[in-house]
mmCIF file of C-alpha atoms and ligand atoms in Angstrom:
data_model
loop_
_atom_site.group_PDB
_atom_site.id
_atom_site.type_symbol
_atom_site.label_atom_id
_atom_site.label_comp_id
_atom_site.label_asym_id
_atom_site.label_seq_id
_atom_site.Cartn_x
_atom_site.Cartn_y
_atom_site.Cartn_z
ATOM 1 C CA MET H 1 -13.960 -16.686 98.240
ATOM 2 C CA ILE H 2 -10.374 -17.118 97.115
ATOM 3 C CA PHE H 3 -11.154 -20.621 95.782
ATOM 4 C CA ASN H 4 -14.128 -19.326 93.875
ATOM 5 C CA ILE H 5 -11.923 -16.738 92.206
ATOM 6 C CA ILE H 6 -9.343 -19.397 91.414
ATOM 7 C CA PHE H 7 -12.082 -21.399 89.747
ATOM 8 C CA GLY H 8 -12.996 -18.305 87.764
ATOM 9 C CA PHE H 9 -9.444 -18.014 86.401
ATOM 10 C CA PHE H 10 -9.399 -21.739 85.693
ATOM 11 C CA GLY H 11 -12.602 -21.109 83.715
ATOM 12 C CA LEU H 12 -10.823 -18.536 81.534
ATOM 13 C CA LEU H 13 -8.298 -21.175 80.506
ATOM 14 C CA VAL H 14 -10.987 -23.797 79.877
ATOM 15 C CA GLY H 15 -12.849 -21.160 77.813
ATOM 16 C CA SER H 16 -9.934 -20.793 75.431
ATOM 17 C CA PHE H 17 -9.895 -24.579 74.956
ATOM 18 C CA LEU H 18 -13.624 -24.501 74.210
ATOM 19 C CA ASN H 19 -12.964 -21.860 71.519
ATOM 20 C CA VAL H 20 -10.509 -24.213 69.846
ATOM 21 C CA LEU H 21 -13.077 -27.025 69.972
ATOM 22 C CA ILE H 22 -15.784 -24.844 68.424
ATOM 23 C CA PHE H 23 -13.512 -23.645 65.607
ATOM 24 C CA ARG H 24 -12.023 -27.028 64.811
ATOM 25 C CA PHE H 25 -15.066 -29.227 65.392
ATOM 26 C CA PRO H 26 -16.591 -28.820 61.861
ATOM 27 C CA GLU H 27 -13.443 -30.261 60.277
ATOM 28 C CA MET H 28 -12.340 -32.428 63.186
ATOM 29 C CA LYS H 29 -8.711 -31.616 62.397
ATOM 30 C CA GLY H 30 -6.110 -31.474 65.151
ATOM 31 C CA LEU H 31 -8.919 -31.256 67.660
ATOM 32 C CA ILE H 32 -6.920 -31.759 70.793
ATOM 33 C CA SER H 33 -3.295 -31.583 69.700
ATOM 34 C CA GLY H 34 -1.882 -29.168 67.208
ATOM 35 C CA ARG H 35 -0.821 -25.650 68.020
ATOM 36 C CA SER H 36 -3.146 -22.686 67.809
ATOM 37 C CA TYR H 37 -2.850 -20.728 64.590
ATOM 38 C CA CYS H 38 -4.461 -17.687 63.045
ATOM 39 C CA PRO H 39 -7.370 -18.878 60.855
ATOM 40 C CA LYS H 40 -6.567 -16.134 58.341
ATOM 41 C CA CYS H 41 -2.778 -16.261 57.820
ATOM 42 C CA LYS H 42 -2.304 -19.779 59.317
ATOM 43 C CA LYS H 43 0.728 -18.581 61.332
ATOM 44 C CA ASN H 44 1.149 -20.213 64.749
ATOM 45 C CA ILE H 45 0.165 -17.997 67.663
ATOM 46 C CA ALA H 46 2.766 -17.390 70.367
ATOM 47 C CA ALA H 47 1.981 -18.736 73.825
ATOM 48 C CA TYR H 48 1.948 -15.240 75.365
ATOM 49 C CA ASP H 49 -0.719 -14.093 72.883
ATOM 50 C CA LEU H 50 -2.916 -17.008 73.953
ATOM 51 C CA ILE H 51 -3.420 -15.753 77.517
ATOM 52 C CA PRO H 52 -7.234 -15.639 77.868
ATOM 53 C CA VAL H 53 -8.843 -12.204 77.394
ATOM 54 C CA ILE H 54 -5.539 -10.388 78.163
ATOM 55 C CA GLY H 55 -3.972 -11.671 74.913
ATOM 56 C CA TYR H 56 -6.890 -10.225 72.971
ATOM 57 C CA ILE H 57 -6.640 -6.849 74.745
ATOM 58 C CA ILE H 58 -2.858 -6.598 74.232
ATOM 59 C CA LEU H 59 -3.269 -7.389 70.529
ATOM 60 C CA ARG H 60 -6.190 -4.942 70.340
ATOM 61 C CA GLY H 61 -8.187 -7.684 68.599
ATOM 62 C CA LYS H 62 -5.790 -8.068 65.643
ATOM 63 C CA CYS H 63 -3.449 -10.875 64.622
ATOM 64 C CA ARG H 64 0.182 -9.973 65.404
ATOM 65 C CA ASN H 65 1.288 -11.308 62.003
ATOM 66 C CA CYS H 66 -1.386 -10.378 59.458
ATOM 67 C CA GLN H 67 -3.244 -7.634 61.396
ATOM 68 C CA LYS H 68 -6.602 -9.195 60.455
ATOM 69 C CA LYS H 69 -9.335 -8.978 63.086
ATOM 70 C CA ILE H 70 -9.500 -11.779 65.665
ATOM 71 C CA SER H 71 -13.036 -13.029 66.265
ATOM 72 C CA LEU H 72 -14.724 -11.489 69.326
ATOM 73 C CA GLN H 73 -15.866 -15.010 70.081
ATOM 74 C CA TYR H 74 -12.484 -15.769 71.699
ATOM 75 C CA PRO H 75 -12.576 -13.257 74.585
ATOM 76 C CA ILE H 76 -16.382 -13.551 75.025
ATOM 77 C CA VAL H 77 -16.326 -17.327 75.416
ATOM 78 C CA GLU H 78 -13.257 -17.147 77.718
ATOM 79 C CA LEU H 79 -14.912 -14.517 79.893
ATOM 80 C CA ALA H 80 -18.265 -16.354 79.944
ATOM 81 C CA THR H 81 -16.564 -19.598 80.993
ATOM 82 C CA GLY H 82 -14.676 -17.808 83.737
ATOM 83 C CA VAL H 83 -17.825 -16.130 85.075
ATOM 84 C CA LEU H 84 -19.796 -19.373 84.873
ATOM 85 C CA PHE H 85 -17.120 -21.342 86.770
ATOM 86 C CA PHE H 86 -17.033 -18.646 89.428
ATOM 87 C CA LEU H 87 -20.829 -18.585 89.823
ATOM 88 C CA LEU H 88 -21.017 -22.398 89.957
ATOM 89 C CA ALA H 89 -18.252 -22.605 92.561
ATOM 90 C CA ILE H 90 -20.315 -20.241 94.724
ATOM 91 C CA THR H 91 -23.646 -21.962 94.076
ATOM 92 C CA ILE H 92 -22.571 -25.604 94.332
ATOM 93 C CA GLY H 93 -19.667 -25.186 96.727
ATOM 94 C CA ILE H 94 -16.242 -26.758 96.353
ATOM 95 C CA ASN H 95 -17.090 -30.433 96.347
ATOM 96 C CA TYR H 96 -17.206 -33.436 94.016
ATOM 97 C CA GLN H 97 -20.566 -32.296 92.575
ATOM 98 C CA LEU H 98 -18.938 -29.131 91.297
ATOM 99 C CA ILE H 99 -16.828 -31.167 88.817
ATOM 100 C CA ILE H 100 -19.844 -32.543 87.034
ATOM 101 C CA TYR H 101 -21.512 -29.110 87.048
ATOM 102 C CA LEU H 102 -18.423 -27.613 85.408
ATOM 103 C CA LEU H 103 -18.654 -30.298 82.729
ATOM 104 C CA ILE H 104 -22.319 -29.412 82.219
ATOM 105 C CA ALA H 105 -21.288 -25.756 81.931
ATOM 106 C CA CYS H 106 -18.649 -26.583 79.300
ATOM 107 C CA VAL H 107 -20.990 -28.612 77.140
ATOM 108 C CA SER H 108 -23.681 -25.938 77.500
ATOM 109 C CA LEU H 109 -21.251 -23.268 76.310
ATOM 110 C CA LEU H 110 -20.269 -25.403 73.336
ATOM 111 C CA ILE H 111 -23.934 -25.858 72.408
ATOM 112 C CA PHE H 112 -24.646 -22.157 72.926
ATOM 113 C CA VAL H 113 -21.899 -20.908 70.633
ATOM 114 C CA TYR H 114 -22.266 -23.689 68.075
ATOM 115 C CA ASP H 115 -26.006 -23.220 67.670
ATOM 116 C CA ALA H 116 -25.645 -19.426 67.495
ATOM 117 C CA LYS H 117 -22.891 -19.749 64.868
ATOM 118 C CA TYR H 118 -24.032 -22.642 62.691
ATOM 119 C CA LEU H 119 -27.737 -23.012 63.624
ATOM 120 C CA GLU H 120 -27.276 -26.658 64.543
ATOM 121 C CA ILE H 121 -26.404 -28.701 67.597
ATOM 122 C CA PRO H 122 -24.022 -31.639 67.089
ATOM 123 C CA GLU H 123 -25.623 -34.834 68.456
ATOM 124 C CA VAL H 124 -22.544 -35.588 70.509
ATOM 125 C CA PHE H 125 -22.923 -32.343 72.485
ATOM 126 C CA SER H 126 -26.590 -32.840 73.362
ATOM 127 C CA TRP H 127 -25.971 -36.459 74.366
ATOM 128 C CA LEU H 128 -23.037 -35.485 76.540
ATOM 129 C CA LEU H 129 -25.243 -32.885 78.247
ATOM 130 C CA LEU H 130 -27.881 -35.516 78.978
ATOM 131 C CA ILE H 131 -25.335 -37.998 80.315
ATOM 132 C CA PHE H 132 -23.619 -35.419 82.569
ATOM 133 C CA VAL H 133 -26.992 -34.293 83.934
ATOM 134 C CA ILE H 134 -28.057 -37.864 84.732
ATOM 135 C CA ILE H 135 -24.737 -38.505 86.509
ATOM 136 C CA SER H 136 -25.043 -35.269 88.501
ATOM 137 C CA SER H 137 -28.614 -36.158 89.536
ATOM 138 C CA PHE H 138 -27.597 -39.547 90.845
ATOM 139 C CA LEU H 139 -24.659 -38.006 92.702
ATOM 140 C CA ASN H 140 -26.979 -35.472 94.352
ATOM 141 C CA PRO H 141 -27.614 -36.535 97.981
ATOM 142 C CA HIS H 142 -31.016 -34.812 97.839
ATOM 143 C CA PHE H 143 -32.025 -36.655 94.686
ATOM 144 C CA LEU H 144 -35.778 -37.156 94.342
ATOM 145 C CA VAL H 145 -36.842 -39.515 91.577
ATOM 146 C CA GLN H 146 -40.283 -37.965 90.987
ATOM 147 C CA ASP H 147 -38.819 -34.481 90.834
ATOM 148 C CA PHE H 148 -36.249 -35.690 88.313
ATOM 149 C CA LEU H 149 -38.816 -37.447 86.097
ATOM 150 C CA LEU H 150 -41.458 -34.738 86.251
ATOM 151 C CA GLY H 151 -38.865 -32.033 85.612
ATOM 152 C CA GLY H 152 -37.742 -33.918 82.495
ATOM 153 C CA LEU H 153 -41.348 -34.389 81.395
ATOM 154 C CA ILE H 154 -41.948 -30.604 81.676
ATOM 155 C CA GLY H 155 -38.641 -29.522 80.078
ATOM 156 C CA GLY H 156 -38.595 -32.112 77.296
ATOM 157 C CA GLY H 157 -42.357 -32.519 76.846
ATOM 158 C CA ILE H 158 -43.381 -28.880 76.384
ATOM 159 C CA LEU H 159 -40.501 -28.218 73.999
ATOM 160 C CA GLY H 160 -41.357 -31.459 72.166
ATOM 161 C CA ILE H 161 -44.946 -30.280 71.660
ATOM 162 C CA MET H 162 -43.714 -26.899 70.432
ATOM 163 C CA VAL H 163 -41.308 -28.514 67.989
ATOM 164 C CA GLY H 164 -44.154 -30.694 66.722
ATOM 165 C CA ILE H 165 -46.574 -27.770 66.316
ATOM 166 C CA SER H 166 -44.077 -25.447 64.736
ATOM 167 C CA ASN H 167 -42.874 -28.168 62.386
ATOM 168 C CA GLU H 168 -39.259 -27.639 63.568
ATOM 169 C CA LYS H 169 -39.349 -24.044 62.254
ATOM 170 C CA MET H 170 -38.876 -22.374 65.610
ATOM 171 C CA MET H 171 -36.866 -25.066 67.360
ATOM 172 C CA GLY H 172 -35.333 -28.389 66.402
ATOM 173 C CA SER H 173 -35.121 -31.843 67.891
ATOM 174 C CA GLY H 174 -31.775 -30.929 69.445
ATOM 175 C CA ASP H 175 -33.590 -28.362 71.608
ATOM 176 C CA ILE H 176 -35.867 -31.094 73.003
ATOM 177 C CA LYS H 177 -32.852 -32.984 74.371
ATOM 178 C CA ILE H 178 -31.554 -29.800 75.984
ATOM 179 C CA GLY H 179 -34.980 -29.137 77.522
ATOM 180 C CA LEU H 180 -35.126 -32.717 78.776
ATOM 181 C CA ALA H 181 -31.625 -32.516 80.285
ATOM 182 C CA PHE H 182 -32.225 -29.267 82.154
ATOM 183 C CA GLY H 183 -35.677 -30.424 83.184
ATOM 184 C CA PHE H 184 -34.105 -33.491 84.855
ATOM 185 C CA LEU H 185 -31.529 -31.266 86.531
ATOM 186 C CA LEU H 186 -33.896 -28.582 87.728
ATOM 187 C CA GLY H 187 -36.887 -30.565 88.931
ATOM 188 C CA ILE H 188 -40.561 -29.563 88.676
ATOM 189 C CA TYR H 189 -40.691 -25.941 89.905
ATOM 190 C CA ARG H 190 -37.443 -24.694 88.473
ATOM 191 C CA SER H 191 -38.250 -26.421 85.127
ATOM 192 C CA ILE H 192 -41.312 -24.259 84.788
ATOM 193 C CA LEU H 193 -39.192 -21.196 85.590
ATOM 194 C CA PHE H 194 -36.577 -22.372 83.117
ATOM 195 C CA LEU H 195 -39.034 -22.697 80.214
ATOM 196 C CA PHE H 196 -40.754 -19.431 81.103
ATOM 197 C CA LEU H 197 -37.419 -17.578 81.163
ATOM 198 C CA SER H 198 -36.266 -19.132 77.876
ATOM 199 C CA PHE H 199 -39.396 -17.890 76.093
ATOM 200 C CA ILE H 200 -39.063 -14.422 77.588
ATOM 201 C CA ILE H 201 -35.336 -14.183 76.716
ATOM 202 C CA GLY H 202 -36.085 -15.538 73.242
ATOM 203 C CA ALA H 203 -38.855 -13.006 72.668
ATOM 204 C CA ILE H 204 -36.710 -10.093 73.825
ATOM 205 C CA ALA H 205 -33.759 -11.242 71.731
ATOM 206 C CA GLY H 206 -36.008 -11.737 68.737
ATOM 207 C CA LEU H 207 -37.397 -8.194 69.039
ATOM 208 C CA VAL H 208 -33.934 -6.705 69.501
ATOM 209 C CA LEU H 209 -32.596 -8.566 66.465
ATOM 210 C CA MET H 210 -35.579 -7.497 64.329
ATOM 211 C CA ALA H 211 -35.302 -3.881 65.505
ATOM 212 C CA SER H 212 -31.627 -3.847 64.635
ATOM 213 C CA ARG H 213 -32.605 -5.369 61.278
ATOM 214 C CA LYS H 214 -30.181 -8.245 61.741
ATOM 215 C CA LYS H 215 -33.063 -10.733 61.362
ATOM 216 C CA LYS H 216 -36.391 -10.704 59.573
ATOM 217 C CA MET H 217 -39.680 -11.944 61.044
ATOM 218 C CA LYS H 218 -39.349 -15.318 59.335
ATOM 219 C CA SER H 219 -35.610 -15.865 59.499
ATOM 220 C CA GLU H 220 -34.269 -18.682 61.606
ATOM 221 C CA ILE H 221 -32.922 -17.901 65.063
ATOM 222 C CA ALA H 222 -31.078 -20.467 67.192
ATOM 223 C CA PHE H 223 -33.130 -21.359 70.272
ATOM 224 C CA ALA H 224 -30.551 -23.257 72.323
ATOM 225 C CA PRO H 225 -28.759 -20.109 73.481
ATOM 226 C CA PHE H 226 -31.979 -18.910 75.138
ATOM 227 C CA LEU H 227 -32.503 -22.320 76.771
ATOM 228 C CA ILE H 228 -28.963 -22.241 78.150
ATOM 229 C CA LEU H 229 -29.195 -18.681 79.469
ATOM 230 C CA ALA H 230 -32.499 -19.593 81.142
ATOM 231 C CA ALA H 231 -30.921 -22.757 82.576
ATOM 232 C CA ILE H 232 -27.979 -20.829 84.034
ATOM 233 C CA ILE H 233 -30.313 -18.359 85.753
ATOM 234 C CA SER H 234 -32.467 -21.245 87.027
ATOM 235 C CA ILE H 235 -29.488 -23.154 88.390
ATOM 236 C CA VAL H 236 -27.842 -20.172 90.101
ATOM 237 C CA TRP H 237 -30.869 -18.176 91.288
ATOM 238 C CA GLY H 238 -33.802 -20.562 90.625
ATOM 239 C CA ASN H 239 -34.514 -21.512 94.230
ATOM 240 C CA GLN H 240 -34.594 -17.869 95.330
ATOM 241 C CA ILE H 241 -36.852 -16.878 92.445
ATOM 242 C CA VAL H 242 -39.271 -19.771 93.057
ATOM 243 C CA ASN H 243 -39.400 -19.071 96.806
ATOM 244 C CA LEU H 244 -40.002 -15.367 96.180
ATOM 245 C CA TYR H 245 -42.797 -16.223 93.784
ATOM 246 C CA LEU H 246 -44.444 -18.638 96.241
ATOM 247 C CA LYS H 247 -44.184 -16.046 98.971
ATOM 248 C CA PHE H 248 -46.031 -13.454 96.941
ATOM 249 C CA ALA H 249 -48.515 -15.997 95.618
ATOM 250 C CA MET H 250 -49.473 -16.835 99.186
ATOM 251 C CA ILE H 251 -50.441 -13.278 100.088
HETATM 252 ZN ZN1 ZN I 1 -3.012 -13.790 61.092
#
């Protein structure tokens, strides 16, 4: 358990790096190097204010220099990365496979936030996701080629058909690659669960957004966040859910 918690804290730190990537990616400036600065007053941020989540709480969400609000994205992404690292350490166990799963988690979070923010998925992110998934599948000692291929066919195929029918209004081609990647990773049964969950989460989120009048019926909503939430649930609890379903279906 102690190692899982350590991985959780490590995730908080990685999360603050992911935030920097998301904010600086559109301009590609000082992506890796370069000190962190307030996007409003451009003043460098002190190291002690950069402590994940805690820095935000101590500053009460305001820049120490200009008092302007700090985006809630910072603590949310940090916390989400921490929780995800913790859950994956429990699910996968502390082994070499965990490393590739953590990379998959990082790219997924990048896609999640990027799509939610800018309504687009950079090609490099979706390709990285596919590559990491393929590596992880081949590293898996229980790898089954037909499960891998059929999972991909379900995940990528069904989303591909939906993109075609909806004329890219509801989802885009970037979403197909994400569906394909998680389909490969999850195999046949969990891919079906994954798609099913993504549509349910999407429908609920759409209704909530419309009820709160943040979105209109026809306005564009990013779909990748729903795919990623569904994928996380399917990776962490997918086997239990599928087994439970099969048990009840047998009765
Ligand atoms: Zn400032």
